[in-house]
Amino acid sequence: DAGPQKKMVNPWLHDPSSLVDGGNGQYYVFGTGGWGTKNWPGEPGLRVFTSTDLHHWLRLLPNALASAAQPLWAPEVVPAAGGGWWLYYSVSSWGSQNSCVRLAWSPSLASSITWLERGDVVCSSGAEGYNAIDPAVVRTIEGEMWLLFGSAWQGVQMARLDSSSGKLSHNASALRRTVERNAWGLLNTTATTRPPVVTL
């Protein structure tokens, strides 16, 4: 049961992650539930919309992971090993480095109430220099999975994932910085780090 659905056209969504379910040809887009600030308090969990033609959208209610105590940020949805889907998302508060990238799993995209928590993937407290938010997952030609995350502070980090669990690989003790800010606030790629080649 997908729960109640609300028809919407051209829904407004922040930090979207879009994908198509090859099994049924249905399009899905996941987005931030809110910033938790006065400007946009939002609602707990993550917003989810679905469409058959990319023009007419249905909002799946309740939000994915609606039992969370706060709005969740910047989802990334990818196929999971062994079937189903992995959902990476951020837990943080505005302007804070006390953040985590977390993982959830669902057997289907068709319902927003079937997501099961799988725990933390990577966290930051401020001492690390980076901020554990805004996850993105890429897969290399060789089949390796990599997590990219971060915002401001020491830029974007990269770590290898275990393709069977979706969590950090045992060999991921050292994060690689791929992008950092220079003295003028501009983004530079890090010369010592070569991002993986990804499949399209």
mmCIF file of C-alpha atoms in Angstrom:
data_model
loop_
_atom_site.group_PDB
_atom_site.id
_atom_site.type_symbol
_atom_site.label_atom_id
_atom_site.label_comp_id
_atom_site.label_asym_id
_atom_site.label_seq_id
_atom_site.Cartn_x
_atom_site.Cartn_y
_atom_site.Cartn_z
ATOM 1 C CA ASP A 1 0.000 0.000 0.000
ATOM 2 C CA ALA A 2 1.598 3.268 -1.122
ATOM 3 C CA GLY A 3 -0.567 5.280 1.245
ATOM 4 C CA PRO A 4 -2.570 8.345 0.224
ATOM 5 C CA GLN A 5 -1.390 10.220 -2.863
ATOM 6 C CA LYS A 6 -1.829 13.881 -3.710
ATOM 7 C CA LYS A 7 -1.892 15.071 -7.318
ATOM 8 C CA MET A 8 0.525 17.856 -8.138
ATOM 9 C CA VAL A 9 1.909 19.379 -11.338
ATOM 10 C CA ASN A 10 5.516 20.591 -11.538
ATOM 11 C CA PRO A 11 6.233 20.034 -7.829
ATOM 12 C CA TRP A 12 8.801 22.280 -6.147
ATOM 13 C CA LEU A 13 11.634 20.192 -4.745
ATOM 14 C CA HIS A 14 15.059 20.925 -3.260
ATOM 15 C CA ASP A 15 18.116 18.636 -3.664
ATOM 16 C CA PRO A 16 16.331 16.238 -6.052
ATOM 17 C CA SER A 17 17.444 12.682 -6.755
ATOM 18 C CA SER A 18 15.625 11.304 -9.797
ATOM 19 C CA LEU A 19 15.529 7.799 -11.236
ATOM 20 C CA VAL A 20 13.372 5.419 -13.224
ATOM 21 C CA ASP A 21 12.324 1.964 -12.056
ATOM 22 C CA GLY A 22 13.228 -0.330 -14.935
ATOM 23 C CA GLY A 23 10.675 -2.853 -13.739
ATOM 24 C CA ASN A 24 7.635 -0.680 -14.370
ATOM 25 C CA GLY A 25 8.941 2.392 -16.213
ATOM 26 C CA GLN A 26 7.770 4.668 -13.397
ATOM 27 C CA TYR A 27 9.754 7.829 -12.654
ATOM 28 C CA TYR A 28 10.556 8.838 -9.085
ATOM 29 C CA VAL A 29 12.131 11.921 -7.565
ATOM 30 C CA PHE A 30 13.168 12.279 -3.920
ATOM 31 C CA GLY A 31 13.985 15.583 -2.233
ATOM 32 C CA THR A 32 14.783 17.417 0.984
ATOM 33 C CA GLY A 33 11.933 17.596 3.490
ATOM 34 C CA GLY A 34 12.886 21.072 4.705
ATOM 35 C CA TRP A 35 15.787 22.956 6.259
ATOM 36 C CA GLY A 36 14.392 23.029 9.775
ATOM 37 C CA THR A 37 14.773 26.832 9.815
ATOM 38 C CA LYS A 38 12.300 29.688 10.183
ATOM 39 C CA ASN A 39 12.480 30.298 6.423
ATOM 40 C CA TRP A 40 11.583 26.692 5.603
ATOM 41 C CA PRO A 41 10.761 24.504 8.607
ATOM 42 C CA GLY A 42 9.508 21.744 6.312
ATOM 43 C CA GLU A 43 8.285 18.424 7.649
ATOM 44 C CA PRO A 44 9.994 15.259 8.945
ATOM 45 C CA GLY A 45 11.468 12.869 6.407
ATOM 46 C CA LEU A 46 11.993 13.215 2.653
ATOM 47 C CA ARG A 47 9.548 14.244 -0.058
ATOM 48 C CA VAL A 48 8.786 11.717 -2.817
ATOM 49 C CA PHE A 49 6.995 12.240 -6.135
ATOM 50 C CA THR A 50 6.224 9.803 -8.948
ATOM 51 C CA SER A 51 5.221 10.195 -12.593
ATOM 52 C CA THR A 52 4.657 8.176 -15.751
ATOM 53 C CA ASP A 53 5.422 11.016 -18.180
ATOM 54 C CA LEU A 54 7.599 13.569 -16.279
ATOM 55 C CA HIS A 55 4.794 16.136 -16.624
ATOM 56 C CA HIS A 56 2.076 14.972 -14.236
ATOM 57 C CA TRP A 57 3.222 14.082 -10.752
ATOM 58 C CA LEU A 58 1.782 12.345 -7.716
ATOM 59 C CA ARG A 59 3.191 13.003 -4.283
ATOM 60 C CA LEU A 60 3.610 9.875 -2.171
ATOM 61 C CA LEU A 61 2.430 10.412 1.381
ATOM 62 C CA PRO A 62 3.513 10.157 4.092
ATOM 63 C CA ASN A 63 7.073 11.307 3.460
ATOM 64 C CA ALA A 64 9.777 8.662 3.249
ATOM 65 C CA LEU A 65 11.257 8.111 6.733
ATOM 66 C CA ALA A 66 8.517 10.330 8.147
ATOM 67 C CA SER A 67 9.176 8.988 11.655
ATOM 68 C CA ALA A 68 12.380 11.061 11.772
ATOM 69 C CA ALA A 69 12.393 13.809 14.365
ATOM 70 C CA GLN A 70 13.372 16.420 11.769
ATOM 71 C CA PRO A 71 13.444 17.158 8.036
ATOM 72 C CA LEU A 72 16.044 15.098 6.190
ATOM 73 C CA TRP A 73 18.263 16.449 3.418
ATOM 74 C CA ALA A 74 19.713 15.681 0.018
ATOM 75 C CA PRO A 75 18.641 12.098 -0.745
ATOM 76 C CA GLU A 76 20.437 9.819 -3.193
ATOM 77 C CA VAL A 77 18.663 6.636 -4.339
ATOM 78 C CA VAL A 78 20.524 3.784 -6.070
ATOM 79 C CA PRO A 79 19.848 0.085 -6.752
ATOM 80 C CA ALA A 80 20.889 -2.105 -3.824
ATOM 81 C CA ALA A 81 22.926 -5.279 -3.992
ATOM 82 C CA GLY A 82 20.630 -8.286 -3.891
ATOM 83 C CA GLY A 83 17.571 -6.288 -4.927
ATOM 84 C CA GLY A 84 15.617 -3.315 -3.680
ATOM 85 C CA TRP A 85 16.923 0.208 -3.284
ATOM 86 C CA TRP A 86 19.375 2.081 -1.076
ATOM 87 C CA LEU A 87 18.527 5.583 0.079
ATOM 88 C CA TYR A 88 21.400 7.770 1.285
ATOM 89 C CA TYR A 89 20.440 10.996 3.041
ATOM 90 C CA SER A 90 21.765 13.703 5.368
ATOM 91 C CA VAL A 91 20.875 14.445 8.984
ATOM 92 C CA SER A 92 22.082 17.865 10.118
ATOM 93 C CA SER A 93 21.008 21.375 11.082
ATOM 94 C CA TRP A 94 21.589 24.649 9.291
ATOM 95 C CA GLY A 95 25.208 25.847 9.508
ATOM 96 C CA SER A 96 26.370 22.887 11.617
ATOM 97 C CA GLN A 97 29.096 20.283 11.087
ATOM 98 C CA ASN A 98 27.375 17.892 13.495
ATOM 99 C CA SER A 99 26.040 15.807 10.636
ATOM 100 C CA CYS A 100 25.654 12.267 9.348
ATOM 101 C CA VAL A 101 25.079 10.563 6.038
ATOM 102 C CA ARG A 102 22.720 7.686 6.784
ATOM 103 C CA LEU A 103 21.403 4.719 4.806
ATOM 104 C CA ALA A 104 17.965 3.140 4.421
ATOM 105 C CA TRP A 105 16.700 0.232 2.299
ATOM 106 C CA SER A 106 13.362 -0.561 0.676
ATOM 107 C CA PRO A 107 12.200 -3.469 -1.490
ATOM 108 C CA SER A 108 10.222 -1.068 -3.688
ATOM 109 C CA LEU A 109 10.005 2.566 -4.749
ATOM 110 C CA ALA A 110 6.230 2.388 -5.104
ATOM 111 C CA SER A 111 5.563 3.043 -1.412
ATOM 112 C CA SER A 112 6.985 5.728 0.851
ATOM 113 C CA ILE A 113 6.359 3.686 4.017
ATOM 114 C CA THR A 114 8.597 0.663 3.339
ATOM 115 C CA TRP A 115 11.990 2.277 4.015
ATOM 116 C CA LEU A 116 14.008 0.546 6.742
ATOM 117 C CA GLU A 117 16.896 2.261 8.520
ATOM 118 C CA ARG A 118 20.372 0.799 8.000
ATOM 119 C CA GLY A 119 22.271 3.264 10.201
ATOM 120 C CA ASP A 120 25.114 5.749 9.795
ATOM 121 C CA VAL A 121 27.500 5.648 6.845
ATOM 122 C CA VAL A 122 29.785 8.536 7.815
ATOM 123 C CA CYS A 123 29.467 11.318 10.404
ATOM 124 C CA SER A 124 31.216 14.569 11.301
ATOM 125 C CA SER A 125 31.425 16.524 14.545
ATOM 126 C CA GLY A 126 33.519 19.507 13.467
ATOM 127 C CA ALA A 127 36.918 18.091 14.382
ATOM 128 C CA GLU A 128 37.260 16.336 11.018
ATOM 129 C CA GLY A 129 37.189 19.544 8.988
ATOM 130 C CA TYR A 130 34.512 18.309 6.585
ATOM 131 C CA ASN A 131 30.725 18.204 6.794
ATOM 132 C CA ALA A 132 29.001 14.831 6.314
ATOM 133 C CA ILE A 133 26.065 15.978 4.164
ATOM 134 C CA ASP A 134 24.892 15.896 0.535
ATOM 135 C CA PRO A 135 25.739 12.300 -0.460
ATOM 136 C CA ALA A 136 26.194 11.200 -4.065
ATOM 137 C CA VAL A 137 27.029 7.646 -5.145
ATOM 138 C CA VAL A 138 28.933 6.676 -8.288
ATOM 139 C CA ARG A 139 29.867 3.285 -9.674
ATOM 140 C CA THR A 140 33.105 2.729 -11.596
ATOM 141 C CA ILE A 141 33.562 0.734 -14.772
ATOM 142 C CA GLU A 142 35.104 -1.980 -12.591
ATOM 143 C CA GLY A 143 31.950 -2.114 -10.451
ATOM 144 C CA GLU A 144 33.336 -0.291 -7.399
ATOM 145 C CA MET A 145 30.979 2.030 -5.515
ATOM 146 C CA TRP A 146 32.146 5.386 -4.188
ATOM 147 C CA LEU A 147 30.445 7.897 -1.913
ATOM 148 C CA LEU A 148 31.052 11.609 -2.457
ATOM 149 C CA PHE A 149 29.830 14.020 0.201
ATOM 150 C CA GLY A 150 30.528 17.373 1.812
ATOM 151 C CA SER A 151 29.776 21.067 1.605
ATOM 152 C CA ALA A 152 31.822 24.165 2.500
ATOM 153 C CA TRP A 153 34.550 23.734 5.137
ATOM 154 C CA GLN A 154 37.092 21.336 3.580
ATOM 155 C CA GLY A 155 35.138 20.643 0.433
ATOM 156 C CA VAL A 156 33.964 17.371 -1.088
ATOM 157 C CA GLN A 157 35.245 14.040 0.231
ATOM 158 C CA MET A 158 35.259 10.626 -1.427
ATOM 159 C CA ALA A 159 35.265 7.168 0.157
ATOM 160 C CA ARG A 160 34.866 3.653 -1.195
ATOM 161 C CA LEU A 161 31.683 1.755 -0.326
ATOM 162 C CA ASP A 162 31.198 -1.944 0.266
ATOM 163 C CA SER A 163 28.971 -2.911 -2.657
ATOM 164 C CA SER A 164 27.252 -5.653 -0.640
ATOM 165 C CA SER A 165 26.274 -3.564 2.401
ATOM 166 C CA GLY A 166 26.191 -0.011 1.052
ATOM 167 C CA LYS A 167 28.335 1.117 4.003
ATOM 168 C CA LEU A 168 31.951 2.312 3.944
ATOM 169 C CA SER A 169 34.430 -0.311 2.827
ATOM 170 C CA HIS A 170 36.920 -1.638 5.374
ATOM 171 C CA ASN A 171 39.551 -0.057 3.137
ATOM 172 C CA ALA A 172 37.960 3.389 3.417
ATOM 173 C CA SER A 173 39.710 4.524 6.596
ATOM 174 C CA ALA A 174 41.339 7.393 4.707
ATOM 175 C CA LEU A 175 38.945 9.752 2.935
ATOM 176 C CA ARG A 176 40.057 11.408 -0.275
ATOM 177 C CA ARG A 177 39.350 15.086 -0.765
ATOM 178 C CA THR A 178 38.266 15.712 -4.359
ATOM 179 C CA VAL A 179 37.257 19.385 -4.277
ATOM 180 C CA GLU A 180 38.236 22.153 -1.855
ATOM 181 C CA ARG A 181 37.763 25.908 -1.509
ATOM 182 C CA ASN A 182 40.683 28.264 -2.029
ATOM 183 C CA ALA A 183 41.296 31.583 -0.258
ATOM 184 C CA TRP A 184 38.776 33.317 -2.530
ATOM 185 C CA GLY A 185 36.013 30.807 -1.813
ATOM 186 C CA LEU A 186 36.327 29.199 -5.241
ATOM 187 C CA LEU A 187 36.338 25.443 -5.771
ATOM 188 C CA ASN A 188 39.571 23.732 -6.801
ATOM 189 C CA THR A 189 40.065 20.093 -7.669
ATOM 190 C CA THR A 190 42.689 18.463 -5.484
ATOM 191 C CA ALA A 191 45.752 17.641 -7.553
ATOM 192 C CA THR A 192 46.653 14.563 -5.502
ATOM 193 C CA THR A 193 43.249 12.935 -5.949
ATOM 194 C CA ARG A 194 41.903 11.454 -9.134
ATOM 195 C CA PRO A 195 38.148 10.833 -9.004
ATOM 196 C CA PRO A 196 37.037 7.449 -10.316
ATOM 197 C CA VAL A 197 35.783 7.002 -13.859
ATOM 198 C CA VAL A 198 32.068 6.284 -13.652
ATOM 199 C CA THR A 199 29.708 4.363 -15.856
ATOM 200 C CA LEU A 200 26.855 6.236 -17.512
#
